[in-house]
Amino acid sequence: MAVRHPSRRALIGGLAAAPIALAGRGASGQGAGRGPIRIGELNSYSRMAAFAVPYRNAMQMAVDEINKAGGVAGLGGRPLEIVFRDDGSTPGDAVRVAEELLTRENVSFLAGTFLSNVGLAVSDFANQRKVLFLATEPLTDALTMGSGNRYTFRVRPNTFMQTGMLVDAVKAKGVKRWAIVAPNYEYGQSAAANFKRLMAVTVPGFEVATEQYPALGRVDAGATVGALARARPDGIFNVLFGADLTTFVREGNTRGLFERRLVTSLLTGEPEYLIPLGEETPEGWITTGYPWDKIEDPGHKAFVEAYRAAFNDTPRLGSFLGYVVAYLIRDVLEKAKSTDTEATIAALEDLRFNTIAGPAVMRGIDNQATLGAWVGETALSGRQGTMRNFRYVDGAQYLHPEAEVRAARKD
Amino acid sequence: MDLSFLATQALSGLASASSLFVIASGLSIVFGVTRIVNFAHGSLYMLGAYAAVTIVPRLLDVSYSPWMFFLGVLASAVAVGLVGVTIEVVLLRRIYRAPELFQLLATFGVVLIVQDVVLKVWGPVDIPGPRAPGLRHGVEILGERFPAYEVFLIVVGPMVLALLWLLMHRTRFGVLVRAATQDREMVGALGVNQALLFTATLFLGAFLAGLGGALQIPRVPASAQMDTAVITEAFVVTVIGGMGSVPGAFLASLIIGQLQAFGILVFPKVTLVLVFLLMAAVLVVKPYGLLGRPAAAGHAVAPEGILSLAHFGRTESLLAALAVAALLAVPLIGDAYTTKVAIEVMVFALAAFSLQFLMGVGGLVSFGHAAYFGIGAYAAGLLATGPLKLPMEAAIPLAPVFAGAGAALFGFFVVRLSGIYLAMLTLAFAQIVHAVCFQWVEVTGGDNGVVGVWPPAWAGNREAYFYVVALPTLAAILFLRRAIYAPFGYTLRAARDSATRADAIGIDVRSHRWLGFTLAGAAAGLAGGLYAFSKGSIDPTMVSIPMSVDFLVMVLVGGIRTVAGPLVGAASFHALKDFFMPLTDFWRLFLGASIIAMVLLFPRGVVGAAEGLRGRMRRRRGPAVARPA
Amino acid sequence: MSLLVVDRLNKRFGGVWAARAVSFSLEAGELLAVIGPNGAGKSTTFGMVGGQVEPDSGAVVLAGEAITGLPSREIWRKGVGRTFQVAQTFVSMTVAENVQMALVSRRGGTRNLVADTRALHREEALALLDGVGMRADADRPVSELAYGDVKRVELAVALAAAPKLLLMDEPTAGMASKERAGLMELTARVARARRIGVLFTEHDMDAVFAHADRILVLVRGEIIAAGTPEEIRRDARVKRAYLGETGTKAALRARREAVAP
């Protein structure tokens, strides 16, 4: 397989296609007859490059595979083409970029976004413009609950689902007194709220010893660790990630915060966060994550091999997601046999699709996929972090209860 | 509360204070001598961390000893110091004669470039540094374990303070630095080689920033977001301490460190806004910070801002009319996306113009103009989506009312200050507004914001909404322009040129500035309201520091000395961003390079350059006679 | 009734008396000079009359009305025009606009958001400029002027409110000697013609002795002598305390010039 730099390829493709797209404008909203099916993908390629670049790499790899295998059969073998754009990491920029993708690049629908506020803004934009939006990475519950709309579908397990998986994994450990540490923004706050809510109904005698909300990207590790230790909790629920997490873990390790305490942590098992932790990776934290090197599924093994060969790098969770999303897009188009918005929505609702992690369903009432996550323990292997005792947890059993969905959603 | 806990928490606060002080002292010294508001100081800090995670492990491979570790840290700091020298020689030196704010713009260009260079060179993955040999462990303090490295950091702060004191009081360089901090003109008059002094100062400042970054690597991984995280806090420290005062920075760091360490015990969510609340409180009580002194006054320096009001002749009027006509024709001739971009340009043009009304006319430099833009956006958005469910036709006209009220409230305190302190107080208020939007989740939706802020059906398509935006923005810009030429604008300019003289002809300077601040805030609020309905959502990025900086850049790029500058600035800045963003992931680099290129080519802004050209052609008289010092 | 009555003004900075029981009065059309060595309290006294410095005790009465401690902008409204040691003008404006600004303020129009300032009170401004000999330069930026001309403009600005009293702090400081004489003559002429009282401080003894009707000598915050130039010249205490050799020479020179036409 020839390896090309996807961004450049997309760029050249985009430039070459622009006049065609402009010329074809107004003829039909569905693109020119036998040309490629164009999908607009906007993501934080610049600000969140650690996640988004592997995501784009794998997505392009999957698209190349699909096209090599004959494109979208249900649409006469038309190839897929993904137009990648930086979303500027702010809602204001993202909405403008989305507009550009729709009007200049003539894409059939939108996909992507990383930050929750960006995802929500693009979702609402899609609702306004009546185009499909496949939100791939944002985790906020609001996207499929209170702010959900019929044009927006989410692929990853949301905050509620991932927290639910962790609660399930720790409920039998007998730990009742918990401290919570979360970044001071919506994702952190809602993860903390979910945790408290789920633990309260699952673990009798559950109590919160303290809650700490350091500013995102600016954790004052010494003070935070001190405040947590002082509350003498038996368990710690951590939502910090990225540079905050590394800083927090180092301080906590030195000061013995994690000794004789059960720690459960969102996302920490993802390579995006384990790699920077390196030899500081704590042992035995119960986390959600992506142990790419130990997953035995043959489809997944083939993906890892192809990815490593193509990019001379190990896959990240972003890579996994990008790959899954590209095939999901193909499946939707195959089922819809059209790029029309209503047809693709109809195809997506309750769509069963296969992924390299296992089968999944796009639940129709809240447009949330049942794609799961790997739950296990963090471990140090050599000087690198990894996961052990993990299993793939299907998201289906952790979705928001249907009654709650109906109460929250306005559509 | 037990003693051992109090002790370790206080020590944690001291360690943070030390780290903060090392960084802030560099910023303070650079400002004191060169009067440059160095936005790139955070970037230098980040470079220090990246240099250290690159150099230190190599040295530790040679020999695993504390000496190698600290040698690596010092080498990193020196390397960053040299980067500072490069920035001074290549860039800043060329623009010392430009208005001071222009140097701020140049350093902002450097920030953008460094962000992308770091991504390119070191990749997007955070890089943790090695722990310091010999300081890996924890030490027992009253039965609590405390990191040995942080004990070391606690010592570093006072050590740096002592060394700086020696440098400032025992060397010729130090004497010059102190003299320049007190009276920059005097040093020029003493026949000191000013270029050399500035280069050396930049080296010292960058060295301290780099040292601050390098010292963090055993605690904090090098990451591409470090710069923005630290720069605001470093500014806060220098301002609370008093700009240019190293002991002041030390004192402020101590206060902030302890406040953080104990504040989070009482209000765990206060982390976002604590330092800004402190800064606002300090500035309201002590207008020059804790240990700062008012800058030496009495020099007849030409103010930065609109110097002479150009009056439209027939040609200019015709051109302006043509430009407006062309703008109004955009939806008819351009495609849908062009229309969308034009909407945003108009909104930003109004926001930038209102900022120019403050800066160029009133001489009040605001680093937090996004506050009023944001209050307008939130007012419009929440009125439309909240319990009131007001229609857009009512929500947008109320946006400037709310923003004006906010500006009146904050302006009451702001107009009591001057110069950089005034600018920083506006920043503090903007951060407080930001924190309210961010944290008052029940009402504002927190950082997710609120969606569903769309125009009604009749204005739903972009062409219709274009005119919904065009008419009020044009009207507001024309109104503000009129006000600049009217007695009120003249009065603001009079107060800016000479507050003493204005006072001596019966002008109540403060109350006029307050009104001007309110008016500019209201106009920005109108822009914010229109922006919210064009985006369909509101969220805290609309009130954020980057938004305020964008407005500032628009004004400066266009030219602070001209009335039309911010309009051109808004259009060109937005067009540049829109041009580079789809082109490459490294759009920040290109944007930063473009800004720097413009700073070098047009040190008075784009419109300033055009007018300069025109002025040269019709110059009637010889050069101005120098005023006495 | 005197135009200005200053009654026992006191001001201390820390332990230092900047002004101690300073009392004097000034008639309409009279030029009163305040002289004294550096740090004698001239500027403080000046500031207390002009509203920049608030006295600890004592009273300032202008035309029968107490103005003690009022802010300077209020004092201006009561009819006190002011010039500064370093000329204070609006450097981004033209000569005429500087004067127009004062006229706008006098008429309470500074909050007007719509009028075209250039057209407001223009004739009146030109007339004022005519009075100080600057009409021809009305449309030049004030930043282009020679310093002596800037001072004239400042005088026109100070006169714009038809003041009863002019406060002039070192009116000739920083000027060439030829310009000095011209400015002082102009001031004296205008003041006498319009019955304006002028209180001024001055370092240039030629100017003081040539134009002042009366002189106050201030040393360490206290008035040690007051009287006509002739009386001051003869005052032994003044000679000792302040005038010294150079001052005496200047006084003699001034007298010669006054005698020989």
PDB file of C-alpha atoms in Angstrom, chain B residues 298 300-303 306-309 311 357 479 482-491 493-509 511-512 515 519 620-629, chain C residues 52 71-74 76-77 80-84 86 88-93 97-98 101-102 104-106 109-118 120 136-137 139-147 150 154 157-158 174:
ATOM      1  CA  GLY B 298       6.433  65.015  32.639  1.00  0.00           C
ATOM      2  CA  ALA B 300       5.948  65.214  26.289  1.00  0.00           C
ATOM      3  CA  VAL B 301       5.620  61.931  24.465  1.00  0.00           C
ATOM      4  CA  ALA B 302       3.268  61.765  21.531  1.00  0.00           C
ATOM      5  CA  PRO B 303       0.367  59.599  22.614  1.00  0.00           C
ATOM      6  CA  ILE B 306      -5.276  58.784  16.537  1.00  0.00           C
ATOM      7  CA  LEU B 307      -3.072  61.832  16.077  1.00  0.00           C
ATOM      8  CA  SER B 308      -4.774  63.891  13.460  1.00  0.00           C
ATOM      9  CA  LEU B 309      -8.260  63.282  12.241  1.00  0.00           C
ATOM     10  CA  HIS B 311     -11.326  64.532   6.972  1.00  0.00           C
ATOM     11  CA  PHE B 357     -12.570  54.103  20.191  1.00  0.00           C
ATOM     12  CA  PHE B 479     -22.166  56.557  14.832  1.00  0.00           C
ATOM     13  CA  ARG B 482     -19.238  60.553  14.153  1.00  0.00           C
ATOM     14  CA  ALA B 483     -18.605  60.549  17.884  1.00  0.00           C
ATOM     15  CA  ILE B 484     -14.853  60.619  17.243  1.00  0.00           C
ATOM     16  CA  TYR B 485     -15.262  63.813  15.223  1.00  0.00           C
ATOM     17  CA  ALA B 486     -17.782  65.228  17.679  1.00  0.00           C
ATOM     18  CA  PRO B 487     -16.905  67.120  20.858  1.00  0.00           C
ATOM     19  CA  PHE B 488     -17.127  63.925  22.903  1.00  0.00           C
ATOM     20  CA  GLY B 489     -14.420  62.253  20.818  1.00  0.00           C
ATOM     21  CA  TYR B 490     -12.338  65.422  20.942  1.00  0.00           C
ATOM     22  CA  THR B 491     -12.754  65.532  24.685  1.00  0.00           C
ATOM     23  CA  ARG B 493      -8.600  62.750  22.830  1.00  0.00           C
ATOM     24  CA  ALA B 494      -7.923  65.912  24.812  1.00  0.00           C
ATOM     25  CA  ALA B 495      -7.856  63.918  28.037  1.00  0.00           C
ATOM     26  CA  ARG B 496      -5.525  61.413  26.417  1.00  0.00           C
ATOM     27  CA  ASP B 497      -3.150  64.096  25.092  1.00  0.00           C
ATOM     28  CA  SER B 498      -2.959  65.946  28.380  1.00  0.00           C
ATOM     29  CA  ALA B 499      -5.144  65.065  31.313  1.00  0.00           C
ATOM     30  CA  THR B 500      -3.679  68.063  33.156  1.00  0.00           C
ATOM     31  CA  ARG B 501      -4.705  70.500  30.483  1.00  0.00           C
ATOM     32  CA  ALA B 502      -8.110  68.882  30.084  1.00  0.00           C
ATOM     33  CA  ASP B 503      -8.693  69.235  33.793  1.00  0.00           C
ATOM     34  CA  ALA B 504      -7.569  72.838  33.679  1.00  0.00           C
ATOM     35  CA  ILE B 505     -10.221  73.679  31.093  1.00  0.00           C
ATOM     36  CA  GLY B 506     -12.972  72.208  33.183  1.00  0.00           C
ATOM     37  CA  ILE B 507     -13.168  68.673  31.779  1.00  0.00           C
ATOM     38  CA  ASP B 508     -13.970  65.909  34.235  1.00  0.00           C
ATOM     39  CA  VAL B 509     -11.556  63.406  32.722  1.00  0.00           C
ATOM     40  CA  SER B 511     -16.420  60.759  33.926  1.00  0.00           C
ATOM     41  CA  HIS B 512     -15.766  61.233  30.217  1.00  0.00           C
ATOM     42  CA  LEU B 515     -18.769  57.233  29.423  1.00  0.00           C
ATOM     43  CA  LEU B 519     -20.097  53.404  24.911  1.00  0.00           C
ATOM     44  CA  ARG B 620       3.861  71.305   3.470  1.00  0.00           C
ATOM     45  CA  ARG B 621       6.277  72.223   6.168  1.00  0.00           C
ATOM     46  CA  GLY B 622       9.548  71.155   7.679  1.00  0.00           C
ATOM     47  CA  PRO B 623       9.933  68.790  10.582  1.00  0.00           C
ATOM     48  CA  ALA B 624       8.279  69.494  13.874  1.00  0.00           C
ATOM     49  CA  VAL B 625      10.239  71.452  16.425  1.00  0.00           C
ATOM     50  CA  ALA B 626      11.240  69.311  19.317  1.00  0.00           C
ATOM     51  CA  ARG B 627       9.491  69.962  22.548  1.00  0.00           C
ATOM     52  CA  PRO B 628      11.620  70.406  25.621  1.00  0.00           C
ATOM     53  CA  ALA B 629      12.003  67.465  27.923  1.00  0.00           C
TER      54      ALA B 629
ATOM     55  CA  GLN C  52      -4.332  70.669  42.332  1.00  0.00           C
ATOM     56  CA  PRO C  71     -11.070  70.405  42.117  1.00  0.00           C
ATOM     57  CA  SER C  72      -9.286  72.397  39.466  1.00  0.00           C
ATOM     58  CA  ARG C  73     -11.971  71.854  36.853  1.00  0.00           C
ATOM     59  CA  GLU C  74     -14.480  73.520  39.198  1.00  0.00           C
ATOM     60  CA  TRP C  76     -11.777  76.856  36.166  1.00  0.00           C
ATOM     61  CA  ARG C  77     -15.539  77.192  35.915  1.00  0.00           C
ATOM     62  CA  VAL C  80      -9.541  80.836  36.704  1.00  0.00           C
ATOM     63  CA  GLY C  81      -7.414  80.149  33.626  1.00  0.00           C
ATOM     64  CA  ARG C  82      -4.142  78.300  33.919  1.00  0.00           C
ATOM     65  CA  THR C  83      -0.865  77.739  32.112  1.00  0.00           C
ATOM     66  CA  PHE C  84       1.808  75.258  33.090  1.00  0.00           C
ATOM     67  CA  VAL C  86       5.778  72.637  30.696  1.00  0.00           C
ATOM     68  CA  GLN C  88       0.145  71.472  28.310  1.00  0.00           C
ATOM     69  CA  THR C  89      -1.683  71.366  25.024  1.00  0.00           C
ATOM     70  CA  PHE C  90      -3.576  68.757  23.059  1.00  0.00           C
ATOM     71  CA  VAL C  91      -0.751  67.688  20.791  1.00  0.00           C
ATOM     72  CA  SER C  92      -2.927  65.704  18.390  1.00  0.00           C
ATOM     73  CA  MET C  93      -4.984  68.757  17.532  1.00  0.00           C
ATOM     74  CA  GLU C  97      -8.925  73.039  17.887  1.00  0.00           C
ATOM     75  CA  ASN C  98      -7.050  73.496  21.136  1.00  0.00           C
ATOM     76  CA  MET C 101     -11.875  72.527  22.932  1.00  0.00           C
ATOM     77  CA  ALA C 102     -11.764  75.018  25.770  1.00  0.00           C
ATOM     78  CA  VAL C 104     -16.697  73.615  23.993  1.00  0.00           C
ATOM     79  CA  SER C 105     -15.946  72.789  27.598  1.00  0.00           C
ATOM     80  CA  ARG C 106     -16.935  76.252  28.749  1.00  0.00           C
ATOM     81  CA  GLY C 109     -20.802  70.602  25.266  1.00  0.00           C
ATOM     82  CA  THR C 110     -18.196  67.924  25.871  1.00  0.00           C
ATOM     83  CA  ARG C 111     -20.732  65.093  25.843  1.00  0.00           C
ATOM     84  CA  ASN C 112     -22.081  66.022  22.435  1.00  0.00           C
ATOM     85  CA  LEU C 113     -21.867  62.934  20.216  1.00  0.00           C
ATOM     86  CA  VAL C 114     -22.925  64.329  16.856  1.00  0.00           C
ATOM     87  CA  ALA C 115     -21.759  67.868  16.155  1.00  0.00           C
ATOM     88  CA  ASP C 116     -18.707  68.503  13.994  1.00  0.00           C
ATOM     89  CA  THR C 117     -16.173  69.896  16.420  1.00  0.00           C
ATOM     90  CA  ARG C 118     -14.180  71.751  13.780  1.00  0.00           C
ATOM     91  CA  LEU C 120     -17.936  74.820  16.697  1.00  0.00           C
ATOM     92  CA  ALA C 136      -2.213  82.777  11.009  1.00  0.00           C
ATOM     93  CA  ASP C 137      -1.230  79.417  12.431  1.00  0.00           C
ATOM     94  CA  ASP C 139      -4.857  75.282  11.254  1.00  0.00           C
ATOM     95  CA  ARG C 140      -1.375  74.004  11.942  1.00  0.00           C
ATOM     96  CA  PRO C 141      -0.979  71.034  14.233  1.00  0.00           C
ATOM     97  CA  VAL C 142       0.130  72.342  17.583  1.00  0.00           C
ATOM     98  CA  SER C 143       2.884  69.694  17.531  1.00  0.00           C
ATOM     99  CA  GLU C 144       4.585  71.553  14.666  1.00  0.00           C
ATOM    100  CA  LEU C 145       4.921  74.862  16.501  1.00  0.00           C
ATOM    101  CA  ALA C 146       8.021  76.372  18.055  1.00  0.00           C
ATOM    102  CA  TYR C 147       7.839  76.260  21.829  1.00  0.00           C
ATOM    103  CA  VAL C 150       2.938  76.747  21.934  1.00  0.00           C
ATOM    104  CA  GLU C 154      -1.712  77.896  25.861  1.00  0.00           C
ATOM    105  CA  VAL C 157      -6.638  78.458  25.778  1.00  0.00           C
ATOM    106  CA  ALA C 158      -6.392  79.861  29.276  1.00  0.00           C
ATOM    107  CA  GLY C 174      12.069  76.726  28.401  1.00  0.00           C
TER     108      GLY C 174
END
